[in-house]
Amino acid sequence: GITHCPACGTKLQYNNNGQRKPNSAEADHIIPASLGGSNHPDNGRVLCAKCNSNEATAEEEREEHATTKKTKTNETDYP
């Protein structure tokens, strides 16, 4: 099995007695479901909780930026 986070190299902990810790092993979508990613195992990987959380935050920021950019592009500028 996967013993270390592929993103940062932290040793993963699989049994945390129900407590989420920075090195907890978590399932992650490679292509987020919000962008059409499937739940198929080929679209999955294991990351530590810290990297998974950082990735989710980064993805939300990218989506927000894309939405803002679309809105600004569709606006008409009149003097």
mmCIF file of C-alpha atoms in Angstrom:
data_model
loop_
_atom_site.group_PDB
_atom_site.id
_atom_site.type_symbol
_atom_site.label_atom_id
_atom_site.label_comp_id
_atom_site.label_asym_id
_atom_site.label_seq_id
_atom_site.Cartn_x
_atom_site.Cartn_y
_atom_site.Cartn_z
ATOM 1 C CA GLY A 1 0.000 0.000 0.000
ATOM 2 C CA ILE A 2 0.867 3.658 -0.094
ATOM 3 C CA THR A 3 2.928 4.583 2.951
ATOM 4 C CA HIS A 4 3.798 8.219 2.178
ATOM 5 C CA CYS A 5 1.894 11.172 0.723
ATOM 6 C CA PRO A 6 2.882 11.509 -2.947
ATOM 7 C CA ALA A 7 2.563 15.307 -2.741
ATOM 8 C CA CYS A 8 4.772 16.050 0.282
ATOM 9 C CA GLY A 9 6.368 12.772 1.394
ATOM 10 C CA THR A 10 4.805 12.721 4.876
ATOM 11 C CA LYS A 11 4.361 9.251 6.349
ATOM 12 C CA LEU A 12 0.644 8.481 6.192
ATOM 13 C CA GLN A 13 -1.294 7.323 9.226
ATOM 14 C CA TYR A 14 -4.307 5.143 8.389
ATOM 15 C CA ASN A 15 -5.672 4.444 11.877
ATOM 16 C CA ASN A 16 -6.288 7.670 13.795
ATOM 17 C CA ASN A 17 -9.106 6.418 16.036
ATOM 18 C CA GLY A 18 -11.580 8.657 14.243
ATOM 19 C CA GLN A 19 -9.519 11.821 14.672
ATOM 20 C CA ARG A 20 -8.405 13.800 11.623
ATOM 21 C CA LYS A 21 -4.713 14.664 11.850
ATOM 22 C CA PRO A 22 -2.412 16.400 9.323
ATOM 23 C CA ASN A 23 -0.879 13.051 8.339
ATOM 24 C CA SER A 24 -4.203 11.168 8.132
ATOM 25 C CA ALA A 25 -4.590 9.263 4.869
ATOM 26 C CA GLU A 26 -7.491 10.657 2.812
ATOM 27 C CA ALA A 27 -9.002 9.700 -0.524
ATOM 28 C CA ASP A 28 -8.740 12.404 -3.173
ATOM 29 C CA HIS A 29 -10.146 12.901 -6.671
ATOM 30 C CA ILE A 30 -7.405 13.704 -9.194
ATOM 31 C CA ILE A 31 -9.972 15.513 -11.360
ATOM 32 C CA PRO A 32 -12.492 17.002 -8.918
ATOM 33 C CA ALA A 33 -16.087 15.841 -9.157
ATOM 34 C CA SER A 34 -17.069 19.512 -9.537
ATOM 35 C CA LEU A 35 -15.108 19.544 -12.809
ATOM 36 C CA GLY A 36 -16.605 16.320 -14.120
ATOM 37 C CA GLY A 37 -14.215 13.865 -12.476
ATOM 38 C CA SER A 38 -15.561 10.380 -11.881
ATOM 39 C CA ASN A 39 -15.502 8.173 -8.798
ATOM 40 C CA HIS A 40 -13.610 5.507 -10.744
ATOM 41 C CA PRO A 41 -10.461 4.253 -8.962
ATOM 42 C CA ASP A 42 -8.316 5.563 -11.859
ATOM 43 C CA ASN A 43 -9.346 9.077 -10.817
ATOM 44 C CA GLY A 44 -8.359 8.550 -7.188
ATOM 45 C CA ARG A 45 -5.276 8.788 -5.050
ATOM 46 C CA VAL A 46 -4.340 8.945 -1.388
ATOM 47 C CA LEU A 47 -3.004 12.198 0.085
ATOM 48 C CA CYS A 48 -2.309 13.321 3.638
ATOM 49 C CA ALA A 49 -5.072 15.452 5.162
ATOM 50 C CA LYS A 50 -2.917 18.584 5.005
ATOM 51 C CA CYS A 51 -2.235 18.271 1.259
ATOM 52 C CA ASN A 52 -5.832 17.263 0.566
ATOM 53 C CA SER A 53 -7.081 20.331 2.443
ATOM 54 C CA ASN A 54 -4.606 22.645 0.686
ATOM 55 C CA GLU A 55 -5.609 21.165 -2.664
ATOM 56 C CA ALA A 56 -9.306 21.720 -1.958
ATOM 57 C CA THR A 57 -8.631 25.337 -1.045
ATOM 58 C CA ALA A 58 -6.541 25.848 -4.186
ATOM 59 C CA GLU A 59 -9.261 24.259 -6.345
ATOM 60 C CA GLU A 60 -11.929 26.528 -4.832
ATOM 61 C CA GLU A 61 -9.736 29.557 -5.555
ATOM 62 C CA ARG A 62 -9.209 28.430 -9.181
ATOM 63 C CA GLU A 63 -12.956 27.933 -9.661
ATOM 64 C CA GLU A 64 -13.732 31.313 -8.099
ATOM 65 C CA HIS A 65 -11.133 32.991 -10.307
ATOM 66 C CA ALA A 66 -12.540 31.320 -13.441
ATOM 67 C CA THR A 67 -16.088 32.419 -12.537
ATOM 68 C CA THR A 68 -14.945 35.985 -11.869
ATOM 69 C CA LYS A 69 -12.996 36.068 -15.123
ATOM 70 C CA LYS A 70 -16.033 34.831 -17.114
ATOM 71 C CA THR A 71 -18.246 37.450 -15.508
ATOM 72 C CA LYS A 72 -15.798 40.262 -16.288
ATOM 73 C CA THR A 73 -15.300 39.049 -19.865
ATOM 74 C CA ASN A 74 -19.065 39.057 -20.485
ATOM 75 C CA GLU A 75 -19.538 42.570 -19.153
ATOM 76 C CA THR A 76 -19.761 45.419 -21.625
ATOM 77 C CA ASP A 77 -17.708 48.492 -20.811
ATOM 78 C CA TYR A 78 -19.405 51.753 -21.622
ATOM 79 C CA PRO A 79 -17.777 55.108 -20.916
#
